[in-house]
Amino acid sequence: MESLHALRHRYGLLPLQTRFALHIILLVAVLFALLIPAVLLIQESAILGTARENGLRLVTIFAFSSVPALVADDFLGLRQLVNSLGREGDVHYAMLLDLDGRVLIHTRVNETGAKYQDPLTRQALAAPGPLFQETRSPRGEILYDFAAPVLILNQRRAVVRIGISIGDELRLIRRTRNTILSLGVLTLVAGLVWAHLQARRLARPIQALAHGARAVARGDLTHRITLHRQDELGQLAEAFNRMAESLQVRFDVDRELSSTLNLQTVLATLVRHARRLCEVDLAFLAYRERDAARASVAACAGASGTAIHNWIIQAGLGRAGWVLQEGRIFAPPLPAPETDPDEARVLAEEGLAALILVPIRLQQHCVGVLGVGLRQVGDFGEGTVETLERLADQAAVALANALAYREIELLNLSLEAKVGDRTRELSEANTALEASHRQLQALDRLKSEFVSSVSHELRTPLTAIRMAVDNLLDGVTGEITPILQRYLTRVKNNTDRLVRLITDLLDLSRIEAGRIELHRTAVPVAEIMQEVVESLRPMAAQKGVELSMVPVGFPLLAFADRDKLQQILINLVENAVKFTASGGRVTLRAYQKAESTKQKAEGGEQRPEGSRQKAEDSETIEPPRLPAAGCLLPSGEKLPSAGCLLPSVVIEVEDTGQGIPPEELRAIFEKFHQVRRDGQGKAQGTGLGLPIAKSLIELHGGQIWVESEVGRGSRFVFTLPADDARPIAELRGEAGRRP
């Protein structure tokens, strides 16, 4: 089945000329295959039939001629009769047998007296009348054996037999067969030649049509087919040429539509093509504005006068007015509607004898008329109405584009006016905003300078006050009373609080001014964490909070500033202890992971297991977005290509406090923002610890985020470059220090 399908596929790929020739050859071959055997069979049957008829007639004569000699026992006469038969060229033998099969007379004398018992003899003896049998001679030659009874007084007295050779007949049959086959081969060859010539004659115009179709498909709409034939192929070529010309006109009009917005140019092109395609003397186009009751001629081709250019078509008057009002085609032999004087004047001036008018429809409304006319009485060409309808459709597109363009121009003018007004308003608002921004920058600069100056000025007296209070508490001036000790302790605590506040303000000012210098080395993270835990454990114990760290099972080195890392941890741990109730727990842990620069560039982090954000009661602050991998930093250097792995140290500070309300999470890292927790009427802290920690972490090229669930606690997570990523961390840190 597959081979048959493949054969059919290959046959379908053959050229039409080859397939036509094959069809004719196959037809001729089938005819010869049927006719030649039939002719040979008929010829052979005729020749052999004649031989059988002659043999039967001869044996009958032999039997009849033997009767007198048998009655008279004239064996000499029988011998002469047999010998005369033997002299016939095609008689192989002749004999007379008695009823027992004994040879009475034979052309070969030595056979006389012999008794035959073979099947042929038995059949001959038993036959009631003349009998024909086929046999072979000892040399293999085909013989026809004819036998007939010898009747005397209707009594069988003997049987005569004659053996006739059909060699001459077979040779004649062979010669005839060879002649017929030769004629058949010659006829087949002639048929092949004729089939080839006919195939070429039929295929040439079809190939021309195929070539023309390919040319049109390639965009060559000027290609035409020339066939001097009046048959179906000639008609097909003529139809193809009309189609190509129509396509060329439509293409030209479409090109005009797409290349220019000038309606007059497009309409002039359209009527020019209408005149050429329809082979008429005059073509014109008129259209009306919106729903006006009249239309004016906008384009004309082939006009001989000026009246048509000034023709105003009134809806409902004349042929054109009827088409404009009814939206239907007017073509002969339709009767002319009510006469319009203007139309009659135009027809008379142009000498038009016949007219076809087609409506131009736009959104189911007739907006114009496309017409063609002949100056002599005659019929319009075939397909004129269809051609005009196609051109009318293109005219409708041109009119729609023109109307749309006009509306767009009006809308554009309106939009330009509005944009101008908005631009002026935005410019004025931008000027005001820039002035406000400059004022705010100046105020912010003054604020920063004031805060820095005041902080420096306050730091010295506060240090003196703290030293004096320490001396008093140490008993340098003598023993103090318990009440005085309590007051002095309170003064000391508040002084320490003021010193920390001033220190935070100064750090924040230096960070904002870009004056922070990082002295980064390989810092043992576990050691720094242990120091922070030991230093803050008394404060946590005083509040009843358990402060601990998860042991790090391997050397974990961060490429960081030791003091700044300690400051970051102190800020985060103090913040966690501050907002954890008695009986709670604050835990520190650290580990290392490989982080993709591509992931960093996209702002993503691989979160530790168990830190999934709850959908309703918690919210997660996503890590800040870093510069994309491979982009230029302010230093002019590039970050590593996306996809390489950066070793990072991840440090977590987790508490079991009340958690941070969702509405507070978005602003938790803003300056001076103080979180109000449930059950606390007043916010705690200065609101500077977390912004400072965030700024220091980002200066290191790290990230920080918080995961919190109300009633369950919070977890602050930040990353720092591991010591393995020192070159990249230096690049990130250099970028982070630049303002």
XYZ file of C-alpha atoms in Angstrom:
739
model
C 0.000 0.000 0.000
C 2.838 2.367 0.859
C 4.646 1.599 -2.407
C 1.433 2.333 -4.342
C 1.063 5.626 -2.472
C 4.702 6.515 -3.180
C 4.236 5.623 -6.856
C 1.167 7.848 -7.082
C 3.087 10.640 -5.373
C 5.991 10.361 -7.830
C 3.539 10.227 -10.729
C 1.910 13.433 -9.470
C 5.303 15.168 -9.604
C 5.722 14.434 -13.324
C 5.170 17.319 -15.768
C 1.759 17.517 -17.404
C 3.319 16.941 -20.834
C 4.922 13.691 -19.665
C 1.720 12.492 -18.032
C -0.322 13.256 -21.157
C 2.184 11.365 -23.327
C 2.143 8.447 -20.902
C -1.651 8.333 -21.061
C -1.642 8.152 -24.861
C 1.169 5.581 -24.887
C -0.665 3.480 -22.338
C -3.877 3.707 -24.365
C -2.110 2.654 -27.591
C -0.291 -0.158 -25.785
C -3.538 -1.451 -24.283
C -5.256 -1.308 -27.665
C -2.425 -3.248 -29.308
C -2.311 -5.705 -26.434
C -5.982 -6.431 -27.035
C -6.177 -6.168 -30.821
C -3.039 -8.046 -31.925
C -3.855 -11.320 -30.093
C -7.431 -11.105 -31.360
C -6.299 -10.570 -34.961
C -3.758 -13.370 -34.695
C -6.328 -15.683 -33.193
C -8.850 -14.919 -35.929
C -6.238 -15.336 -38.669
C -4.977 -18.609 -37.215
C -8.504 -19.893 -36.797
C -9.306 -19.008 -40.414
C -6.216 -20.735 -41.844
C -6.578 -23.880 -39.762
C -10.306 -23.942 -40.356
C -9.689 -23.883 -44.092
C -7.194 -26.749 -43.750
C -9.730 -28.807 -41.770
C -12.462 -28.138 -44.278
C -10.185 -29.172 -47.174
C -9.105 -32.340 -45.352
C -12.685 -33.379 -44.531
C -13.714 -32.766 -48.122
C -10.731 -34.761 -49.400
C -11.345 -37.745 -47.095
C -15.015 -37.747 -48.031
C -14.094 -37.857 -51.733
C -11.571 -40.621 -50.951
C -14.250 -42.714 -49.191
C -16.781 -42.163 -51.980
C -14.227 -42.982 -54.695
C -13.220 -46.229 -52.946
C -16.702 -47.775 -53.128
C -16.575 -49.007 -56.770
C -13.120 -50.485 -56.356
C -14.104 -52.278 -53.136
C -17.249 -53.683 -54.709
C -15.200 -54.958 -57.675
C -12.219 -55.957 -55.482
C -10.146 -53.737 -57.744
C -7.051 -53.346 -55.595
C -5.134 -51.909 -58.498
C -7.651 -49.123 -58.783
C -7.414 -48.541 -55.016
C -3.626 -48.389 -55.314
C -3.849 -45.822 -58.051
C -6.321 -43.795 -55.986
C -4.091 -43.875 -52.909
C -1.005 -43.036 -54.944
C -2.778 -40.068 -56.508
C -3.608 -38.781 -53.017
C -0.024 -39.317 -51.874
C 1.225 -37.075 -54.651
C -0.541 -34.111 -53.061
C 2.137 -31.915 -51.494
C 0.566 -31.644 -48.073
C -0.726 -35.278 -47.806
C 1.525 -37.164 -45.463
C -0.223 -40.516 -45.817
C -3.417 -42.116 -47.187
C -4.731 -45.572 -46.273
C -7.699 -47.889 -46.458
C -8.465 -50.010 -43.373
C -10.847 -52.858 -42.873
C -13.153 -52.820 -39.870
C -10.524 -54.658 -37.774
C -7.900 -51.988 -38.343
C -5.859 -53.946 -40.856
C -4.287 -51.882 -43.626
C -5.660 -52.827 -47.021
C -3.966 -50.087 -49.070
C -1.343 -47.542 -47.857
C 0.736 -44.919 -49.628
C 3.717 -46.615 -48.046
C 3.584 -50.145 -49.461
C 5.453 -51.656 -46.527
C 2.562 -50.696 -44.235
C 0.109 -52.876 -46.249
C -1.239 -55.756 -44.111
C -0.298 -54.119 -40.833
C -2.906 -53.908 -38.129
C -3.272 -50.602 -36.227
C -4.463 -50.633 -32.622
C -3.569 -47.045 -31.670
C -6.192 -44.654 -30.221
C -6.468 -42.688 -33.450
C -7.329 -45.850 -35.351
C -9.847 -46.949 -32.735
C -11.509 -43.525 -32.880
C -11.567 -43.641 -36.676
C -13.087 -47.163 -36.726
C -15.755 -46.190 -34.232
C -16.721 -42.849 -35.825
C -20.146 -42.940 -37.551
C -19.086 -40.216 -39.987
C -16.104 -38.112 -41.060
C -13.694 -37.505 -38.194
C -10.904 -34.966 -37.619
C -8.050 -35.692 -35.175
C -4.715 -33.979 -34.475
C -1.494 -35.948 -34.159
C 2.225 -35.656 -34.768
C 4.523 -37.341 -37.198
C 7.592 -39.264 -35.972
C 9.585 -36.080 -36.699
C 7.285 -34.052 -34.468
C 5.422 -32.334 -37.266
C 1.761 -31.539 -36.556
C -0.616 -33.593 -38.682
C -4.356 -33.457 -39.154
C -5.747 -37.017 -39.358
C -9.034 -37.241 -41.264
C -11.091 -40.462 -41.309
C -14.356 -41.429 -42.982
C -16.280 -44.731 -43.196
C -16.751 -46.409 -46.587
C -20.466 -47.264 -46.879
C -21.769 -49.846 -49.334
C -25.510 -50.142 -49.269
C -25.385 -48.171 -45.996
C -23.123 -50.842 -44.582
C -19.680 -49.976 -43.137
C -17.228 -51.986 -45.237
C -13.972 -50.103 -44.555
C -12.466 -46.828 -43.240
C -10.266 -44.413 -45.168
C -7.734 -42.177 -43.434
C -5.697 -39.261 -44.742
C -2.899 -37.528 -42.808
C -2.375 -33.926 -43.936
C 0.588 -31.829 -42.814
C -0.247 -28.224 -41.749
C 3.376 -27.001 -41.835
C 2.638 -24.593 -44.665
C -0.309 -23.206 -42.766
C 1.761 -22.764 -39.590
C 4.478 -20.999 -41.582
C 1.836 -18.749 -43.048
C 0.530 -18.024 -39.551
C 4.050 -17.147 -38.345
C 4.627 -14.831 -41.299
C 1.295 -13.162 -40.689
C 2.058 -12.799 -36.954
C 5.444 -11.225 -37.689
C 3.877 -8.856 -40.183
C 1.182 -7.804 -37.717
C 3.713 -7.351 -34.882
C 5.957 -5.260 -37.120
C 3.025 -3.113 -38.112
C 2.067 -2.858 -34.432
C 5.553 -1.708 -33.414
C 5.606 0.843 -36.221
C 2.165 2.044 -35.219
C 3.230 2.228 -31.558
C 6.308 4.276 -32.457
C 4.165 6.547 -34.598
C 1.741 6.829 -31.692
C 4.587 7.778 -29.368
C 5.747 10.499 -31.727
C 2.204 11.744 -32.181
C 1.591 11.638 -28.413
C 4.768 13.612 -27.778
C 3.833 16.236 -30.353
C 0.288 16.493 -29.057
C 1.510 16.670 -25.455
C 3.879 19.487 -26.364
C 1.123 21.250 -28.265
C -1.233 21.021 -25.298
C 1.381 21.575 -22.588
C 2.962 24.682 -24.130
C -0.017 26.972 -23.402
C -0.503 25.364 -20.003
C 3.172 25.968 -19.214
C 2.743 29.546 -20.366
C -0.214 29.881 -17.994
C 1.788 28.336 -15.138
C 4.717 30.651 -15.848
C 2.348 33.604 -15.856
C 0.791 32.499 -12.571
C 4.248 32.225 -10.983
C 5.170 35.663 -12.303
C 2.010 37.159 -10.812
C 2.689 35.339 -7.542
C 6.155 36.953 -7.478
C 4.504 40.342 -7.854
C 5.026 40.893 -11.586
C 1.529 42.101 -12.397
C 2.646 43.370 -15.826
C 3.120 39.823 -17.160
C 0.699 38.855 -19.954
C 0.136 35.580 -21.838
C -0.054 35.585 -25.652
C -1.881 32.569 -27.128
C -3.254 32.704 -30.669
C -5.946 30.144 -30.006
C -9.720 30.243 -29.950
C -10.250 27.129 -27.853
C -10.674 26.787 -24.091
C -6.969 27.402 -23.441
C -7.109 30.639 -25.402
C -10.148 31.719 -23.397
C -8.312 30.781 -20.198
C -5.302 32.879 -21.226
C -7.573 35.820 -21.973
C -9.259 35.456 -18.579
C -5.829 35.265 -16.924
C -4.728 38.479 -18.630
C -7.897 40.230 -17.480
C -7.304 38.990 -13.951
C -3.671 40.175 -13.979
C -4.696 43.568 -15.292
C -7.393 43.839 -12.635
C -4.882 42.887 -9.954
C -2.438 45.451 -11.299
C -5.086 48.149 -11.128
C -6.040 47.189 -7.592
C -2.379 47.105 -6.618
C -1.771 50.529 -8.158
C -4.773 51.971 -6.384
C -3.774 50.330 -3.096
C -0.269 51.708 -3.531
C -1.715 55.163 -4.082
C -3.872 54.702 -1.001
C -0.884 53.687 1.113
C 1.616 56.188 -0.307
C -0.455 59.349 -0.183
C -3.270 60.837 1.817
C -4.202 63.123 -1.077
C -7.737 62.021 -1.945
C -7.696 63.775 -5.314
C -4.595 61.842 -6.431
C -6.112 58.504 -5.442
C -9.445 59.183 -7.161
C -7.723 60.376 -10.353
C -5.704 57.135 -10.441
C -8.842 55.111 -9.879
C -10.894 56.628 -12.737
C -7.902 56.384 -15.077
C -7.680 52.651 -14.410
C -11.452 52.276 -14.671
C -11.383 53.741 -18.166
C -8.513 51.461 -19.238
C -9.886 48.275 -17.668
C -13.436 48.688 -18.924
C -12.251 49.889 -22.367
C -14.634 52.846 -22.357
C -14.461 56.431 -23.594
C -15.217 58.186 -20.310
C -14.923 57.418 -16.592
C -15.832 59.695 -13.702
C -16.331 59.610 -9.928
C -18.523 61.833 -7.777
C -18.989 61.806 -3.998
C -20.886 63.777 -1.410
C -19.917 65.074 2.007
C -21.508 63.035 4.793
C -25.308 62.984 4.314
C -25.547 65.825 1.797
C -28.304 65.596 -0.833
C -25.958 66.172 -3.748
C -22.581 64.983 -4.977
C -19.957 66.719 -7.085
C -17.626 65.168 -9.648
C -14.180 64.799 -8.048
C -12.251 62.988 -10.803
C -12.724 62.346 -14.514
C -10.796 60.592 -17.311
C -11.457 60.963 -21.050
C -13.675 64.049 -20.859
C -13.830 66.238 -23.954
C -15.733 69.157 -22.389
C -15.935 71.113 -19.146
C -19.547 70.509 -18.162
C -18.796 67.219 -16.423
C -16.280 68.897 -14.100
C -19.004 71.277 -12.884
C -21.717 68.617 -12.704
C -23.645 68.559 -9.426
C -25.601 65.313 -9.051
C -28.900 65.812 -7.229
C -30.098 62.738 -5.311
C -33.167 61.282 -7.032
C -32.734 63.182 -10.321
C -31.500 61.476 -13.456
C -29.576 58.232 -13.697
C -26.717 59.285 -11.400
C -29.139 60.820 -8.888
C -31.155 57.607 -8.840
C -28.015 55.560 -8.094
C -26.998 58.059 -5.390
C -30.402 57.823 -3.728
C -31.178 54.117 -4.169
C -27.641 52.743 -3.854
C -28.238 50.385 -6.790
C -26.445 49.753 -10.106
C -27.692 51.404 -13.285
C -26.772 49.532 -16.469
C -28.478 48.939 -19.816
C -31.146 47.860 -20.532
C -32.617 49.537 -17.419
C -34.966 52.383 -18.380
C -33.695 55.880 -17.642
C -35.267 57.515 -14.544
C -36.541 61.083 -14.483
C -34.277 63.305 -16.569
C -31.934 65.760 -14.879
C -31.144 68.854 -16.998
C -27.558 68.989 -15.764
C -27.074 65.308 -16.545
C -28.602 65.705 -19.994
C -26.253 68.622 -20.726
C -23.217 66.541 -19.674
C -24.296 63.554 -21.779
C -24.904 65.767 -24.782
C -21.576 67.583 -24.480
C -19.648 64.327 -24.092
C -21.724 62.551 -26.747
C -22.347 59.504 -24.560
C -24.619 56.837 -26.026
C -24.437 54.286 -23.175
C -23.778 54.598 -19.449
C -23.090 52.299 -16.476
C -23.251 53.758 -12.952
C -22.166 51.910 -9.781
C -22.794 53.158 -6.217
C -19.896 53.746 -3.813
C -21.029 52.357 -0.458
C -19.536 53.242 2.891
C -21.039 51.587 5.974
C -24.218 50.621 4.076
C -24.692 54.206 2.839
C -24.205 55.404 -0.728
C -21.632 58.196 -0.601
C -20.845 58.494 -4.294
C -21.150 57.254 -7.875
C -18.568 55.660 -10.184
C -19.582 55.744 -13.849
C -18.282 54.826 -17.314
C -19.683 55.670 -20.747
C -19.395 54.886 -24.468
C -19.688 57.546 -27.187
C -20.908 55.053 -29.783
C -23.790 52.617 -29.552
C -22.486 49.222 -28.519
C -22.167 46.765 -25.685
C -19.857 47.127 -22.750
C -17.166 44.498 -22.322
C -17.710 41.351 -20.310
C -17.156 41.878 -16.582
C -17.472 45.687 -16.729
C -19.952 45.844 -13.845
C -17.838 43.521 -11.668
C -14.718 45.594 -12.370
C -16.526 48.814 -11.493
C -17.823 47.260 -8.266
C -14.280 46.329 -7.205
C -13.039 49.829 -8.027
C -15.995 51.309 -6.153
C -14.968 49.318 -3.077
C -11.471 50.780 -3.314
C -12.931 54.244 -3.768
C -14.951 53.688 -0.592
C -11.730 52.813 1.244
C -10.075 55.971 -0.070
C -13.026 58.099 1.018
C -13.084 56.417 4.430
C -9.353 57.060 4.842
C -9.774 60.686 3.821
C -12.627 61.211 6.270
C -10.693 59.438 9.016
C -7.590 61.504 8.260
C -9.638 64.686 8.406
C -11.090 63.664 11.771
C -7.620 62.712 12.994
C -6.297 66.118 11.940
C -9.073 67.849 13.854
C -8.482 65.605 16.842
C -4.743 66.178 16.553
C -5.230 69.940 16.597
C -7.429 69.597 19.672
C -4.912 67.283 21.337
C -2.032 69.612 20.478
C -3.888 72.472 22.125
C -4.611 70.356 25.201
C -1.047 69.013 25.300
C 0.259 72.565 25.028
C -1.894 73.629 27.955
C -0.871 70.591 29.995
C 2.779 71.110 29.054
C 2.663 74.684 30.271
C 0.947 73.579 33.465
C 3.477 70.768 33.977
C 6.356 73.132 33.229
C 5.080 75.608 35.786
C 4.484 72.801 38.281
C 7.941 71.370 37.537
C 9.535 74.756 38.097
C 7.710 75.044 41.403
C 8.705 71.493 42.343
C 12.338 72.134 41.449
C 12.308 75.247 43.613
C 10.692 73.275 46.434
C 13.210 70.467 45.913
C 16.118 72.894 46.116
C 14.631 74.408 49.252
C 14.145 70.950 50.747
C 17.713 69.983 49.824
C 18.987 73.149 51.442
C 16.862 72.505 54.515
C 18.010 68.881 54.635
C 21.630 69.994 54.309
C 21.120 72.584 57.053
C 19.408 69.935 59.162
C 22.250 67.495 58.662
C 24.847 70.164 59.387
C 22.868 71.288 62.426
C 22.462 67.730 63.711
C 26.151 67.016 63.127
C 27.215 70.262 64.761
C 24.877 69.857 67.726
C 25.895 66.224 68.120
C 29.563 67.189 68.223
C 28.822 70.020 70.652
C 26.724 67.770 72.914
C 29.161 64.892 72.918
C 31.843 66.697 74.964
C 29.609 67.912 77.838
C 27.797 64.574 77.940
C 31.124 62.787 78.238
C 32.076 65.104 81.085
C 28.729 64.548 82.808
C 29.091 60.773 82.448
C 32.601 60.813 83.897
C 31.440 62.953 86.814
C 28.513 60.637 87.504
C 30.804 57.593 87.322
C 33.159 59.243 89.845
C 30.273 60.020 92.179
C 28.954 56.452 91.907
C 32.444 55.090 92.529
C 32.635 57.107 95.822
C 35.476 59.373 94.745
C 33.849 62.296 96.622
C 32.803 60.210 99.538
C 29.990 57.926 100.477
C 26.598 58.680 98.895
C 23.119 57.935 100.149
C 20.891 55.315 98.496
C 18.529 57.982 97.206
C 21.408 59.909 95.645
C 22.761 56.682 94.141
C 19.388 55.986 92.550
C 19.268 59.478 91.086
C 22.834 59.266 89.849
C 22.153 55.873 88.240
C 19.179 57.344 86.409
C 21.321 60.248 85.247
C 23.976 57.817 84.024
C 21.476 55.688 82.082
C 19.937 58.707 80.381
C 23.385 60.075 79.643
C 24.345 56.768 78.018
C 21.114 56.901 76.040
C 21.921 60.403 74.813
C 25.455 59.340 73.897
C 24.111 56.425 71.859
C 21.615 58.704 70.139
C 24.347 61.209 69.288
C 26.602 58.397 68.059
C 23.798 57.091 65.820
C 23.162 60.585 64.446
C 26.842 61.081 63.673
C 27.069 57.639 62.004
C 23.990 58.352 59.921
C 25.379 61.749 58.876
C 28.677 60.179 57.820
C 26.853 57.445 55.885
C 24.672 59.961 54.056
C 27.710 62.115 53.298
C 29.658 59.091 52.010
C 32.420 59.562 54.579
C 32.269 56.022 55.988
C 35.479 54.087 55.386
C 35.360 50.293 55.478
C 38.460 48.428 56.616
C 37.564 44.980 55.394
C 39.403 41.819 56.263
C 38.579 38.158 56.741
C 36.347 38.378 59.821
C 35.432 35.223 61.798
C 31.668 35.559 61.985
C 31.169 33.124 64.872
C 33.653 35.058 67.019
C 31.895 38.391 66.409
C 28.513 36.815 67.136
C 29.834 35.347 70.389
C 31.226 38.728 71.488
C 27.895 40.433 70.798
C 25.969 37.738 72.667
C 28.281 38.013 75.692
C 28.146 41.796 75.737
C 24.347 41.996 75.502
C 23.470 38.972 77.625
C 23.264 41.034 80.874
C 20.760 43.395 79.237
C 18.725 40.421 77.972
C 18.885 38.688 81.359
C 17.747 41.872 83.078
C 14.617 41.745 80.886
C 14.170 37.980 81.271
C 15.038 37.181 77.646
C 17.193 34.215 76.687
C 19.955 35.280 74.266
C 21.888 32.540 72.451
C 23.554 31.614 69.205
C 23.529 28.436 67.147
C 27.076 27.044 66.984
C 28.793 27.293 63.612
C 30.353 23.934 62.806
C 33.090 25.227 60.456
C 35.246 28.343 60.017
C 32.932 30.976 58.565
C 34.757 34.065 57.291
C 33.107 37.204 55.983
C 34.928 39.830 53.980
C 33.808 42.784 56.133
C 34.748 45.590 58.493
C 34.947 43.963 61.927
C 33.705 46.995 63.872
C 30.872 47.676 61.439
C 29.757 44.038 61.545
C 29.746 44.207 65.328
C 27.727 47.435 65.193
C 25.208 45.823 62.817
C 24.740 42.828 65.107
C 24.451 45.006 68.215
C 21.746 47.137 66.589
C 19.764 44.086 65.476
C 20.144 42.156 68.742
C 19.305 45.209 70.900
C 16.253 45.790 68.743
C 15.207 42.118 69.123
C 15.706 42.110 72.914
C 13.901 45.432 73.244
C 10.746 44.081 71.581
C 10.760 40.600 73.145
C 8.755 40.074 76.321
C 10.078 38.324 79.426
C 10.411 34.602 78.892
C 11.117 35.091 75.210
C 14.117 34.039 73.201
C 16.532 35.730 70.792
C 18.663 33.441 68.612
C 21.582 34.169 66.284
C 22.652 31.818 63.519
C 24.961 32.022 60.523
C 25.766 29.874 57.492
C 27.255 30.174 54.024
C 25.656 29.647 50.628
C 26.475 30.158 46.945
C 24.433 33.025 45.537
C 23.923 33.673 41.816
C 24.784 37.137 40.572
C 21.812 36.802 38.270
C 19.602 36.107 41.260
C 21.090 39.104 43.049
C 20.553 41.311 40.028
C 16.903 40.320 40.013
C 16.573 41.052 43.705
C 15.824 37.465 44.662
C 17.058 35.471 47.647
C 17.008 31.816 48.511
C 15.233 31.770 51.836
C 16.192 29.270 54.547
C 13.779 26.459 55.165
C 11.066 27.229 57.668
C 10.948 30.948 56.872
C 7.935 30.925 54.613
C 5.751 33.983 54.745
C 2.232 33.579 56.137
C -0.472 34.835 53.790
C -2.716 36.709 56.258
C -0.889 37.585 59.490
C 2.560 38.380 58.166
C 4.383 40.290 55.478
C 7.884 40.056 54.107
C 10.074 42.956 53.061
C 11.804 41.810 49.890
C 15.559 42.397 49.568
C 16.508 45.631 47.789
C 17.319 45.305 44.091
C 21.027 45.411 43.230
C 22.545 46.623 39.946
C 22.088 44.078 37.189
C 25.003 41.729 36.628
C 27.348 43.015 33.949
C 26.180 46.661 34.194
C 28.550 49.586 34.775
C 29.030 50.792 38.325
C 29.725 54.467 39.104
C 33.414 53.547 39.140
C 33.190 52.534 35.479
C 33.747 48.857 36.321
C 31.396 45.966 35.605
C 29.742 43.510 37.916
C 30.357 39.827 37.099
C 28.330 38.239 34.320
C 24.954 36.866 35.301
C 24.988 33.251 36.303
C 28.343 33.056 38.199
C 28.156 32.014 41.867
C 29.025 34.431 44.712
C 29.777 32.848 48.100
C 27.769 34.742 50.743
C 27.524 34.633 54.522
C 23.950 34.684 55.813
C 23.323 35.893 59.391
C 19.936 35.704 61.099
C 18.650 37.377 64.250
C 15.389 35.743 65.278
C 13.157 36.637 68.222
C 9.925 35.278 69.666
C 8.389 38.667 70.298
C 4.992 39.918 69.252
C 6.048 40.504 65.662
C 5.721 43.594 63.524
C 2.279 44.731 62.298
C 1.952 44.509 58.505
C 1.306 48.239 58.153
C 4.669 48.945 59.819
C 6.799 46.609 57.695
C 7.092 48.849 54.649
C 8.647 51.694 56.635
C 10.710 49.730 59.117
C 14.068 50.685 57.559
C 13.225 54.381 57.203
C 15.011 56.968 59.346
C 13.382 57.886 62.660
C 10.572 55.391 62.112
C 9.513 53.902 65.440
C 7.452 50.732 65.513
C 4.397 50.658 67.768
C 3.776 47.139 69.037
C 0.542 45.766 70.439
C 0.148 46.601 74.111
C 2.612 49.517 73.959
C 1.113 52.951 73.850
C 4.446 54.628 73.125
C 7.015 53.703 70.515
C 10.447 52.677 71.745
C 13.872 53.621 70.440
C 15.159 56.403 68.224
C 14.321 54.830 64.878
C 17.974 54.940 63.712
C 19.310 51.467 64.526
C 17.746 49.615 61.605
C 18.469 52.324 58.954
C 22.125 52.415 60.088
C 22.352 48.606 59.969
C 20.787 48.543 56.509
C 23.149 51.233 55.179
C 26.235 49.477 56.573
C 25.134 46.126 55.108
C 24.576 47.664 51.678
C 27.981 49.377 51.869
C 29.422 45.868 52.196
C 27.490 44.768 49.089
C 24.987 42.754 51.113
C 21.228 42.752 51.592
C 18.834 42.756 54.521
C 15.194 41.806 54.862
C 12.738 40.970 57.594
C 10.214 38.177 57.954
C 7.594 38.718 60.614
C 4.371 37.145 61.819
C 2.210 38.929 64.354
C 2.189 37.001 67.626
C 5.030 34.694 66.551
C 8.048 36.964 66.304
C 10.400 38.395 63.698
C 13.503 37.315 61.895
C 16.024 39.785 60.458
C 18.257 38.214 57.798
C 21.217 39.864 56.094
C 23.982 38.725 53.794
C 27.614 39.735 53.499
C 30.219 38.646 50.951
C 32.187 35.636 52.078
C 35.954 35.922 52.132
C 35.993 33.706 48.967
C 34.264 36.528 47.044
C 36.762 39.214 48.084
C 37.456 40.709 44.576
C 33.762 41.003 43.775
C 32.957 42.285 47.235
C 35.609 44.995 46.852
C 33.969 46.010 43.581
C 30.533 46.118 45.203
C 31.836 47.955 48.230
C 33.563 50.552 46.042
C 30.270 51.124 44.236
C 28.394 51.342 47.532
C 30.701 54.012 48.976
C 30.132 56.358 46.059
C 27.319 58.870 46.622
